[in-house]
Tab-separated table of C-alpha atoms in Angstrom:
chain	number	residue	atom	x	y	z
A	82	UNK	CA	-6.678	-5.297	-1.336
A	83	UNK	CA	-3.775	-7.896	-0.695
A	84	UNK	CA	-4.429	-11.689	-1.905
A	85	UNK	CA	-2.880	-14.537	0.367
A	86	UNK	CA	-3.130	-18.380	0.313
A	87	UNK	CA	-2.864	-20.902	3.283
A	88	UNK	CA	-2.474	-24.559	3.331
A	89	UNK	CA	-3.010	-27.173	6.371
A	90	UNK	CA	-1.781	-30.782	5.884
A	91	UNK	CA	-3.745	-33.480	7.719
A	92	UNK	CA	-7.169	-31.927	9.509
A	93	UNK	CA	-8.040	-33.357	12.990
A	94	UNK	CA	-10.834	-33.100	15.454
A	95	UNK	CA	-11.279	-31.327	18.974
A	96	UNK	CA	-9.140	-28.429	19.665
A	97	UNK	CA	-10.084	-25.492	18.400
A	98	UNK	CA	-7.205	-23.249	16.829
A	99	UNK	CA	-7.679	-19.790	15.316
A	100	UNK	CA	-5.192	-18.342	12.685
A	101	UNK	CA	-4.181	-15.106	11.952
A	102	UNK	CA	-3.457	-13.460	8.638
A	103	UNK	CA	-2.366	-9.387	8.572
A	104	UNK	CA	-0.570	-7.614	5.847
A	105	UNK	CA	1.887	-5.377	7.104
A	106	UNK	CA	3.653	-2.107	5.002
A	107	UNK	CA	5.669	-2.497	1.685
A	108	UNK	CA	8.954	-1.391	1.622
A	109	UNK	CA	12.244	-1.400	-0.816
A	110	UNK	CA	13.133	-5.007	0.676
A	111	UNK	CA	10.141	-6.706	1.050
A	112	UNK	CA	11.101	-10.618	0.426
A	113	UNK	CA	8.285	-10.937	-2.358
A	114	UNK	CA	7.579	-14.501	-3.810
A	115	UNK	CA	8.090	-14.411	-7.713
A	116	UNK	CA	8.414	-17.220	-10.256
A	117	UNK	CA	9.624	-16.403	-14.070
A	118	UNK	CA	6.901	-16.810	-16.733
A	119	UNK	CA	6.650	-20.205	-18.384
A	120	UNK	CA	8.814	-20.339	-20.992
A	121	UNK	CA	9.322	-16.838	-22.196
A	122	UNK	CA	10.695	-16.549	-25.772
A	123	UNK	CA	14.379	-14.950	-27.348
A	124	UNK	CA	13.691	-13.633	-30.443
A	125	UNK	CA	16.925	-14.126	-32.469
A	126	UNK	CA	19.950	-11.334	-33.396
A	127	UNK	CA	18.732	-8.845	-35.639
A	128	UNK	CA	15.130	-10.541	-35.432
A	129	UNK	CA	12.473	-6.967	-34.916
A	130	UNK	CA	10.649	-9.390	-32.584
A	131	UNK	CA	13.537	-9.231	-29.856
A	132	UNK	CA	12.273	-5.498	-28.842
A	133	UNK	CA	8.582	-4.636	-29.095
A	134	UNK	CA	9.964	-0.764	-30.111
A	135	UNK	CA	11.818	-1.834	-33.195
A	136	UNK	CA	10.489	0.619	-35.742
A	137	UNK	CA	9.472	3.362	-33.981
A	138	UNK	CA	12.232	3.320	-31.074
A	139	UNK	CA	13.666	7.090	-30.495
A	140	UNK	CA	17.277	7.562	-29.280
A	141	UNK	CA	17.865	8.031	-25.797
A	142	UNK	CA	17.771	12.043	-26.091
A	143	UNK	CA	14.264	12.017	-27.754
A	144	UNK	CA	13.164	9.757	-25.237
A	145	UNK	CA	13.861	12.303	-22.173
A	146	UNK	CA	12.489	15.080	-24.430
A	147	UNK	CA	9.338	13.136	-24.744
A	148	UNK	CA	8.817	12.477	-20.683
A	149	UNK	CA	11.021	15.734	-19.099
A	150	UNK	CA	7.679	17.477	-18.637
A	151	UNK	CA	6.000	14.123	-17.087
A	152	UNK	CA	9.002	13.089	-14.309
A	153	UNK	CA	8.662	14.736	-11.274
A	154	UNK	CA	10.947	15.013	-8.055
A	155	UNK	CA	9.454	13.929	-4.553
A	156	UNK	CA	10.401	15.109	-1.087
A	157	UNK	CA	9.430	14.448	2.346
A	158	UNK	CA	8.529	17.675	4.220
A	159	UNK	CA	11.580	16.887	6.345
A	160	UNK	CA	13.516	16.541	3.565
A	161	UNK	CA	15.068	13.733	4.733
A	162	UNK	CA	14.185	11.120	1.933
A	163	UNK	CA	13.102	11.444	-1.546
A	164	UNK	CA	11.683	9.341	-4.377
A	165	UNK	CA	10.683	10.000	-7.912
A	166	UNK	CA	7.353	10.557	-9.878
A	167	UNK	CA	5.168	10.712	-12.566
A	168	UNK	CA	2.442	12.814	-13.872
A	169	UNK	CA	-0.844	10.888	-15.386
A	170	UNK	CA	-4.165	12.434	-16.378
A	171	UNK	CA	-6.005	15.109	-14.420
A	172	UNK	CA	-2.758	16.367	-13.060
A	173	UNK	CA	-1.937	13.457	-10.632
A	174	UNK	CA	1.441	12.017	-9.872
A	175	UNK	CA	1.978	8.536	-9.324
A	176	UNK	CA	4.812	7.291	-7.247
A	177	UNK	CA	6.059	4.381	-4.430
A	178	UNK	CA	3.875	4.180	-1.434
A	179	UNK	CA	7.334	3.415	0.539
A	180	UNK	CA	8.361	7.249	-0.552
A	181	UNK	CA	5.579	8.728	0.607
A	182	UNK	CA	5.237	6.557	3.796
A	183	UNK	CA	3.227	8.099	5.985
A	184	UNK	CA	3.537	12.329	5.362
A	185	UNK	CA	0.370	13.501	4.227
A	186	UNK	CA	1.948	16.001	1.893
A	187	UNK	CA	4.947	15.892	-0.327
A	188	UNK	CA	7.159	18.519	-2.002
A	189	UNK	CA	7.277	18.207	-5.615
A	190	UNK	CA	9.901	19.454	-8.528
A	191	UNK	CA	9.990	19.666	-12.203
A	192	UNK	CA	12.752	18.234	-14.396
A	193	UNK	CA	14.408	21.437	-14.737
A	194	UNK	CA	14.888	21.714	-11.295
A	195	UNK	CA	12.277	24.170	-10.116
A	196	UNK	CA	9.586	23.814	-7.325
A	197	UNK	CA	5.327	23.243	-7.076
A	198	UNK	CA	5.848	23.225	-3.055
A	199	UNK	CA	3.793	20.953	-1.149
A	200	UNK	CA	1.386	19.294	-2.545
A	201	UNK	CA	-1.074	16.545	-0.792
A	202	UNK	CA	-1.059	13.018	-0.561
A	203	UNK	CA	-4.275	11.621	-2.039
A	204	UNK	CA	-3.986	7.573	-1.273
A	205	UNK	CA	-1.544	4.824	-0.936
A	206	UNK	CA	-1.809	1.565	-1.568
A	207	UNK	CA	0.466	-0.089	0.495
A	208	UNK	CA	0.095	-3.855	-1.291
A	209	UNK	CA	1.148	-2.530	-4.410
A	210	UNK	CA	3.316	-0.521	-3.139
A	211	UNK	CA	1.616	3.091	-5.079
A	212	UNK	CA	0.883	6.850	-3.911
A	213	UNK	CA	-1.077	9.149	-5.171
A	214	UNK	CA	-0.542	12.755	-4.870
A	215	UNK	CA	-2.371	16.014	-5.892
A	216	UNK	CA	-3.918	16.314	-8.373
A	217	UNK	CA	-2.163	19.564	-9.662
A	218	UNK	CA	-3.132	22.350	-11.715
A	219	UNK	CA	0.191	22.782	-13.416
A	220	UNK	CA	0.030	23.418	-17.334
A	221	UNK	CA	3.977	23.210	-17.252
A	222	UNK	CA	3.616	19.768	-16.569
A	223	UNK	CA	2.061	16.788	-18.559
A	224	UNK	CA	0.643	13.201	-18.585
A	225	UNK	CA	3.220	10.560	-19.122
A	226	UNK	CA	2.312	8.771	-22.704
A	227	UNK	CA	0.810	5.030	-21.628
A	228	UNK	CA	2.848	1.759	-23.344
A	229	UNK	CA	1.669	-1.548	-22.939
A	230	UNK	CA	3.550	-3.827	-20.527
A	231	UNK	CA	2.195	-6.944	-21.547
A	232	UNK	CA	4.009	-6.126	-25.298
A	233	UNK	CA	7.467	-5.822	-24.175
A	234	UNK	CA	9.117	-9.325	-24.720
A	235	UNK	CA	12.749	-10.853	-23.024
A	236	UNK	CA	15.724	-8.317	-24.381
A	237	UNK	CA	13.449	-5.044	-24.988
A	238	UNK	CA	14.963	-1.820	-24.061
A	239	UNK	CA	13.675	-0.090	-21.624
A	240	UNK	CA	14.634	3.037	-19.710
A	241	UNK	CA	14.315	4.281	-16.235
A	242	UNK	CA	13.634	8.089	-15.441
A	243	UNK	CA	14.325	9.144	-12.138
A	244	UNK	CA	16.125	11.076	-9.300
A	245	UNK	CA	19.017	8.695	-7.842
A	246	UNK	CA	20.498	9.998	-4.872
A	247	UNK	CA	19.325	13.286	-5.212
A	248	UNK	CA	20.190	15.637	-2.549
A	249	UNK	CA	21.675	19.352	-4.247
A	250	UNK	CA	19.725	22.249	-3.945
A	251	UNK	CA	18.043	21.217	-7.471
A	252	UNK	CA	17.419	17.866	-8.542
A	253	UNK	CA	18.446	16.824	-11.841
A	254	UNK	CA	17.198	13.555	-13.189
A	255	UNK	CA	19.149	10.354	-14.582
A	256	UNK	CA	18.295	8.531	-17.824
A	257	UNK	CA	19.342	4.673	-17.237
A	258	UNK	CA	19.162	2.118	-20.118
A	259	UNK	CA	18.939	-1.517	-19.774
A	260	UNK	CA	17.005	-4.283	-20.777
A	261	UNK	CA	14.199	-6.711	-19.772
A	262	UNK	CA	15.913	-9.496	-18.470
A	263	UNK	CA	12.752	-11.454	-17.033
A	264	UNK	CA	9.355	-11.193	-17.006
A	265	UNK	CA	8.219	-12.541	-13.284
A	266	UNK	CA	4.907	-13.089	-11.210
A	267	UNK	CA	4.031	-12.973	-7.736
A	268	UNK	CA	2.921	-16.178	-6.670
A	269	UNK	CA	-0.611	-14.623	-5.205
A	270	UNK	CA	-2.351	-13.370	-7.968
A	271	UNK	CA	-0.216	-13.898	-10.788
A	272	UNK	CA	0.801	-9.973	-10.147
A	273	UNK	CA	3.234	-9.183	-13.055
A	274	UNK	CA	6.291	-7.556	-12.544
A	275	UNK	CA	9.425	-6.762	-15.266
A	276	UNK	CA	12.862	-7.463	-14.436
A	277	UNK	CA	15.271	-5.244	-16.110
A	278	UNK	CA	19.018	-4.911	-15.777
A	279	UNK	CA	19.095	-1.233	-15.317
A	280	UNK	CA	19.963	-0.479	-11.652
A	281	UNK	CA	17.358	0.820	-9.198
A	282	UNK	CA	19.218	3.272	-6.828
A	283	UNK	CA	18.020	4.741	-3.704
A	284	UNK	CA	15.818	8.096	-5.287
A	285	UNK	CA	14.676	6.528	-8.063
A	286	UNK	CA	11.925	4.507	-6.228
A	287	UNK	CA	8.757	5.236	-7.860
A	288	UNK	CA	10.271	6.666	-11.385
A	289	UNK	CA	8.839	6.265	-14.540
A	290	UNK	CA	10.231	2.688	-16.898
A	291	UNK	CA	10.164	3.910	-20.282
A	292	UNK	CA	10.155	1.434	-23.807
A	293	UNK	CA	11.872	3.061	-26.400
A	294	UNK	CA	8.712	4.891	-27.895
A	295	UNK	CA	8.850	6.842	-24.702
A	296	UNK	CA	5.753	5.182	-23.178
A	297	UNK	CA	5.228	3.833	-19.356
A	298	UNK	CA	5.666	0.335	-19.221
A	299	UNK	CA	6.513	0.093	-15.166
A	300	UNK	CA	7.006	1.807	-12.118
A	301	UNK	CA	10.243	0.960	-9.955
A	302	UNK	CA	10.764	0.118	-6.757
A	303	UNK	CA	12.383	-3.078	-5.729
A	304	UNK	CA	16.670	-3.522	-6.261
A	305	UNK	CA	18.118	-6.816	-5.308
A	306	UNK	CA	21.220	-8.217	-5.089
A	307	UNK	CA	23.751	-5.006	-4.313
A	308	UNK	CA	21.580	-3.377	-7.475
A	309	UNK	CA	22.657	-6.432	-9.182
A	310	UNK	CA	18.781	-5.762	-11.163
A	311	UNK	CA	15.621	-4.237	-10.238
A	312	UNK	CA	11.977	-5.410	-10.326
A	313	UNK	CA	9.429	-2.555	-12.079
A	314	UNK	CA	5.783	-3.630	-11.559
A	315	UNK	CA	4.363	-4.008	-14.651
A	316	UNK	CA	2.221	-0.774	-15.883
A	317	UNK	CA	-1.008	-2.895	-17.205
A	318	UNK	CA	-2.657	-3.643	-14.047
A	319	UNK	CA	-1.044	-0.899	-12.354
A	320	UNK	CA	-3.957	1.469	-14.221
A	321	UNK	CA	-7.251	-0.126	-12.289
A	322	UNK	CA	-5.787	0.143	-9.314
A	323	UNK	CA	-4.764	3.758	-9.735
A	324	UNK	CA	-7.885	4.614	-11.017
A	325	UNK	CA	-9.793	2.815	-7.555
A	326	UNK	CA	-7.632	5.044	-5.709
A	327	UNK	CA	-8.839	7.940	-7.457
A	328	UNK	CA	-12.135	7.673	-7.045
A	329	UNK	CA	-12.444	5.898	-3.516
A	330	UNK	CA	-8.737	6.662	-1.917
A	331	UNK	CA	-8.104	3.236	-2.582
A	332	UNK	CA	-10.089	1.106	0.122
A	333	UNK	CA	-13.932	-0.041	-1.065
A	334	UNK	CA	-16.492	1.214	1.444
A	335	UNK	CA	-18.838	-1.135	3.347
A	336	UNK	CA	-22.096	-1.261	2.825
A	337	UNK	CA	-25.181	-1.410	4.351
A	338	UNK	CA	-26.852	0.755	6.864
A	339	UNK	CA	-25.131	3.513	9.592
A	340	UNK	CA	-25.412	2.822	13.297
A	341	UNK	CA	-24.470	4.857	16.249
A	342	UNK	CA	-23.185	1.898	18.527
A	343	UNK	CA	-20.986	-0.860	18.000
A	344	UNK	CA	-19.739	-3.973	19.245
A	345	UNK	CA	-16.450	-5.895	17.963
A	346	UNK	CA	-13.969	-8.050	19.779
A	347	UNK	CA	-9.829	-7.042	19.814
A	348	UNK	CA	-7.268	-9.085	20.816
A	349	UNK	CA	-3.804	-10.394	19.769
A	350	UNK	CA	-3.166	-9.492	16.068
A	351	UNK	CA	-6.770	-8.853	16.071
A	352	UNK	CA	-8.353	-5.426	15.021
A	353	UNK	CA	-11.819	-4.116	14.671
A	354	UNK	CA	-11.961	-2.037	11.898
A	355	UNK	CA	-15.489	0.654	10.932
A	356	UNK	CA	-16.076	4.134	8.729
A	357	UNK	CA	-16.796	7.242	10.387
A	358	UNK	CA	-18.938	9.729	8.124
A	359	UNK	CA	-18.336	13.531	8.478
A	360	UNK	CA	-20.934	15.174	6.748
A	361	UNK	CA	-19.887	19.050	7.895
A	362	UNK	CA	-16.501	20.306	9.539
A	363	UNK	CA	-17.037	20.143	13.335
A	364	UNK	CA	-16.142	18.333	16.437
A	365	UNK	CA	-16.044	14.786	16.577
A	366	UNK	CA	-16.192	12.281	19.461
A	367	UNK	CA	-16.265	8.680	19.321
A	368	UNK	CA	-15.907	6.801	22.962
A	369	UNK	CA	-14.574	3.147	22.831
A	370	UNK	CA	-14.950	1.804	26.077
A	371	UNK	CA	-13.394	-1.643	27.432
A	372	UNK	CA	-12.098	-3.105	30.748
A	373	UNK	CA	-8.817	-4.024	28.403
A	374	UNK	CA	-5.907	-1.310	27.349
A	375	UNK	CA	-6.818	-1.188	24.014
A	376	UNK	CA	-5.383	1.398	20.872
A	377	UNK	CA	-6.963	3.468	17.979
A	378	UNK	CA	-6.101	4.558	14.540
A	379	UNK	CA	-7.808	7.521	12.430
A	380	UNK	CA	-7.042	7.538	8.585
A	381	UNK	CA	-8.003	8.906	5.362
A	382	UNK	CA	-9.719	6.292	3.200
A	383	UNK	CA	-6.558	6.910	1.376
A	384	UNK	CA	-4.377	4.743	4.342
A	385	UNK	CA	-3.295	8.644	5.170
A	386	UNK	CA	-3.040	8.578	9.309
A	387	UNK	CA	-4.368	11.893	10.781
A	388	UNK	CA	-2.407	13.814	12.571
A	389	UNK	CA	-3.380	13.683	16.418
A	390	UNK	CA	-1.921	14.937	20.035
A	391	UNK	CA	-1.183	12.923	22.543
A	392	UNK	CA	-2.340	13.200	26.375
A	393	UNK	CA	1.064	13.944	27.778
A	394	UNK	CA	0.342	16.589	25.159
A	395	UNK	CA	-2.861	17.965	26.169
A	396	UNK	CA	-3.915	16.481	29.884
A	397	UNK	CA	-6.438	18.331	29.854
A	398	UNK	CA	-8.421	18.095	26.596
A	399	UNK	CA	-8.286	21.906	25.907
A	400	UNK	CA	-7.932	22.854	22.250
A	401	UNK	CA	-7.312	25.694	20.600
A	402	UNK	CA	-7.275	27.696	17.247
A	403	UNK	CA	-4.493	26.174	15.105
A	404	UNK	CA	-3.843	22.832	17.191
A	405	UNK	CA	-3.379	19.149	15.736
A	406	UNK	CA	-7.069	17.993	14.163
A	407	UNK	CA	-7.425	15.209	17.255
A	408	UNK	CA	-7.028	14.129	20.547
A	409	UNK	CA	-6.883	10.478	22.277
A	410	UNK	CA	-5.317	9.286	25.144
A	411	UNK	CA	-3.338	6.668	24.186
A	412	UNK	CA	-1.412	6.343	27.660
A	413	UNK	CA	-4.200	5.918	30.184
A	414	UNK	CA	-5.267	2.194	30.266
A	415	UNK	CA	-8.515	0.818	29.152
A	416	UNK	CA	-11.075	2.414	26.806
A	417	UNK	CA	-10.167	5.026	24.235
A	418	UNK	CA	-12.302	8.393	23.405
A	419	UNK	CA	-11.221	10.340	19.924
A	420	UNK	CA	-12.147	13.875	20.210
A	421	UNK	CA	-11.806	15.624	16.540
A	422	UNK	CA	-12.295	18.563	14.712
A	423	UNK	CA	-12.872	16.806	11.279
A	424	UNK	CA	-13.354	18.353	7.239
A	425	UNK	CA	-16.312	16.412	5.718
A	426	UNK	CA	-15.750	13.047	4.477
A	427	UNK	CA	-15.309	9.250	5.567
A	428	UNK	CA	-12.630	8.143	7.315
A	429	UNK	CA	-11.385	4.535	8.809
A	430	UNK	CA	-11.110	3.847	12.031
A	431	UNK	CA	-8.877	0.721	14.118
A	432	UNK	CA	-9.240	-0.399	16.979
A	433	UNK	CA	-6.689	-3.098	18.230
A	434	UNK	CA	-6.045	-4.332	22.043
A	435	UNK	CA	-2.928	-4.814	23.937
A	436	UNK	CA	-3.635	-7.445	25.967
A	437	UNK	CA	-2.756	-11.262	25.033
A	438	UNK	CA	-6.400	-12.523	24.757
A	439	UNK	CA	-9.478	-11.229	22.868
A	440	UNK	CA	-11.527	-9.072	24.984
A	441	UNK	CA	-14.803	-6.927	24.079
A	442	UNK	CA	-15.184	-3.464	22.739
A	443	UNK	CA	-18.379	-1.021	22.666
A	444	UNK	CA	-18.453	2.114	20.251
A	445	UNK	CA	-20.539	5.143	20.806
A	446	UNK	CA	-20.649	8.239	17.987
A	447	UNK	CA	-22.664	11.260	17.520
A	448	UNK	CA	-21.470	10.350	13.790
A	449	UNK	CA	-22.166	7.616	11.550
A	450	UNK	CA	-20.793	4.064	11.783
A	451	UNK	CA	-20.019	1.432	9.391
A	452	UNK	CA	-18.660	-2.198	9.941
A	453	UNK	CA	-16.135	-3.401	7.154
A	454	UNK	CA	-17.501	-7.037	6.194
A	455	UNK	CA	-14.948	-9.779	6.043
A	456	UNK	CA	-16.032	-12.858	4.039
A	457	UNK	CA	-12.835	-14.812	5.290
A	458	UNK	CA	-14.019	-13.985	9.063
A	459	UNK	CA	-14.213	-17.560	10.976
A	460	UNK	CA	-13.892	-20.105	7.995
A	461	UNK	CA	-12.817	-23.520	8.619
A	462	UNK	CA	-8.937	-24.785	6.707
A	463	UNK	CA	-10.231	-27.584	4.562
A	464	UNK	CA	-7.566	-30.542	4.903
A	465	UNK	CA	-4.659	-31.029	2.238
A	466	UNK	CA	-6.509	-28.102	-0.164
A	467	UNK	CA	-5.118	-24.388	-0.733
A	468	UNK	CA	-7.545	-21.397	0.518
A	469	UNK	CA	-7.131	-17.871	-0.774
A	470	UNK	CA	-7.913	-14.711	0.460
A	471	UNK	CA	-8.110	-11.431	0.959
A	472	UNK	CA	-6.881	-8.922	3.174
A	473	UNK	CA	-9.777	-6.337	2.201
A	474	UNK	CA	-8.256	-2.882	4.084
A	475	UNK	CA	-5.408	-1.733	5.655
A	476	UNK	CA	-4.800	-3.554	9.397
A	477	UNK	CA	-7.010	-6.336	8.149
A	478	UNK	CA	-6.779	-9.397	9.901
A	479	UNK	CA	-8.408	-12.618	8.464
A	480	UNK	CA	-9.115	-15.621	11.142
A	481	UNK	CA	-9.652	-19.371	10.236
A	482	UNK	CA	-10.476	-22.495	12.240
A	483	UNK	CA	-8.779	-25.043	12.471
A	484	UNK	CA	-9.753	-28.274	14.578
A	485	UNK	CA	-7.388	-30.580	16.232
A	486	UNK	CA	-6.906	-34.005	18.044
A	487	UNK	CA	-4.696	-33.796	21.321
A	488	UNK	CA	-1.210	-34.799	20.572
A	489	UNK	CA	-1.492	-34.714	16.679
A	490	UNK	CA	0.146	-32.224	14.291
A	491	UNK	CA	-1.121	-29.900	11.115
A	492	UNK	CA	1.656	-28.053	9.162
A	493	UNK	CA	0.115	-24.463	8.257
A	494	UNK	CA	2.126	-22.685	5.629
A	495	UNK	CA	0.979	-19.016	4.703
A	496	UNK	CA	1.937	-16.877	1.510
A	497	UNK	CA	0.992	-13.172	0.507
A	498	UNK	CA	2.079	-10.789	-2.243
A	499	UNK	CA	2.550	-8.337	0.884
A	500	UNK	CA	4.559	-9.135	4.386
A	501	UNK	CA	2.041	-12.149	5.977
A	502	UNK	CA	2.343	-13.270	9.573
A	503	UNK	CA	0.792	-16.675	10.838
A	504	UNK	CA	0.006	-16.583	14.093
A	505	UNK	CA	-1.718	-19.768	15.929
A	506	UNK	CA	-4.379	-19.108	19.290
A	507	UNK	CA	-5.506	-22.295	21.681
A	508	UNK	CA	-8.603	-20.739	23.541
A	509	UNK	CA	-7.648	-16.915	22.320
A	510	UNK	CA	-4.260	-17.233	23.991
A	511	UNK	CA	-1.088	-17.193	20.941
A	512	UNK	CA	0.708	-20.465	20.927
A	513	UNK	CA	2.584	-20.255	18.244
């Protein structure tokens, strides 16, 4: 779930204008809207305050020797880009959703430079910017000791474990020391992140920031300014949403009950977004039908996109033993019909349209549907006031009204912790 807040100055009657909110992917340089915390305190020279650790800090060497058997290398299939990880409890690792991207399994090495293979992606969380992959059954390897971001304070050492630039035959990870040179917020949600001075280099996305107890205080991922300092997102409320993805792959399910048909409305920067239940492995077929060229997405709860095969693929429908899990014809015009051979489990499906006004879409499945409620779904922009909101699942889009005189203005400015686009429609047609 991504937060976002909207503004309108001045309100006016008559025209009816619809606004668009939709989170798009995280990535390494994502422009994300921070501010430092209020007054943050500098504990003096030789003052134990300066460095929450003082007392029980280890040197550098016992700090790898503490987490060597919690980092973990990760690998694209392809092999062509690589991140870092870390092992928590029940033998999942924990890394950058922008290293995983969209593979749905990752190859994964130990410290000392030997192999686990592949091993699957479980979830990503694409606001936060997290992955989870596994869980593993590896007694070589072991959960990463938890710290307490909130404790560290401006000047506490801090370490970041990782793989930099890894590309030999076997990756060796990179200690780097700094300190925390800011604590800082995203705007949306108060979202904490630390600031540290250590650099951030490509391959050490998603590695482990260490205090000097050895402890997790922050996952890396963002470098700015030619590695001038990185941003680590802060470890505290990191945990909940970890745990979420555990247990529900990281999107909440909708309730209520299952239906066989729907009806939903696409259009420009609009989606329509349901659950599909697979109760046993078998075929699946779900037709969308509409007099517009629309499009459709099948994920994992988990944001993972199943693999599929296109119709220039397979013209004729025909599968066979050992083919890609689904079919839809995404270049013939007009309705859409996904035929899958699924494992048990619910999955999300999106609909969107390429046309440039909102047109209507029917859904037919021999499996069970469910609608994803959206509370934010035709609200009216008070004037002169801040709303917030939510973008509740991946491809969300939120809409709100906004009424207007001919001739008169409104200024609409639009903020997210994740990539937000504002997009205005007169009559469904975009304006602006």
């Amino acid at each position: 779930m991504s937060q976002y807040r909207a503004r309108v100055h001045d309100r006016f009657a008559s025209l009816l204008v619809v606004l668009v909110l939709l989170t798009s992917s995280c990535s390494a340089s994502t422009q994300i809207p921070l501010r430092d915390v209020t007054a943050p305190s500098v504990a003096a020279e030789g003052d134990s305050t300066a460095d929450s650790t003082i007392g029980a800090a280890l040197s550098s060497e016992e700090v790898y020797r503490e987490i060597e058997k919690s980092i973990v290398y990760v690998e694209a299939p392809d092999g062509l880009s690589s991140g870092s990880g870390f092992v928590i409890d029940g033998g999942w690792i924990v890394t950058n959703a922008h290293v995983v991207d969209r593979h749905q399994s990752m190859q994964i090495g130990r410290s000392d430079g030997s192999g686990l293979g592949l091993v699957p992606v479980h979830a990503v969380d694409w606001v936060f910017d997290l992955a989870l992959i596994g869980p593993i059954d590896d007694l070589s390897l072991l959960p990463i000791a938890r710290g307490e971001s909130a404790s560290l304070s401006l000047g506490s050492r801090v370490l970041l474990a990782g793989f930099p630039d890894e590309d030999s035959a076997t990756p060796t990870p990179t200690l780097t020391e700094g300190i925390v040179s800011r604590r800082r917020f995203v705007a949306i949600g108060d979202y904490p992140f630390v600031q540290v001075d250590a650099t951030i280099a490509p391959g050490q996305s998603g590695g482990a920031l260490i205090n000097g107890r050895g402890e997790l205080v922050g996952i890396s991922g963002l470098e700015f300014g030619e590695g001038e300092f990185g941003l680590a997102f802060a470890s505290d409320p990191m945990w909940p949403r970890v745990e979420d993805m555990i247990a529900v792959g990281g999107l909440a399910l909708p309730s209520g009950p299952p239906s066989f048909e729907l009806t939903g409305q696409v259009g420009p920067l609009r989606n329509f977004s349901f659950t599909l239940e697979v109760e046993e492995s078998g075929s699946v077929d779900v037709l969308v039908t509409s007099v517009a060229d629309v499009w459709v997405d099948l994920q994992t709860l988990g944001g993972i996109t199943v693999g599929q095969a296109a119709d220039s693929v397979d013209p004729f429908r025909s599968r066979s033993e050992g083919d890609t899990q689904w079919y839809i014809d995404d270049l013939v015009e007009g309705g859409e019909e996904i035929l899958a051979t699924l494992d048990p489990g619910t999955y999300q499906v999106v609909i969107g349209g390429f046309t440039d006004t909102v047109t209507d879409v029917e859904i037919t499945s021999v499996n069970p549907l469910r609608v994803f409620a959206d509370v934010e779904e035709g609200q009216t922009l008070p004037p002169n006031q801040i709303v917030e909101g939510d973008f509740d699942w991946p491809r969300d889009t939120d809409q709100w009204e906004l009424p207007l005189t001919v001739g008169q203005r409104a200024t609409i400015t639009a903020d997210g912790i994740s990539d937000t686009v504002l997009v205005v429609r007169l009559d469904d047609v975009v304006i602006a």
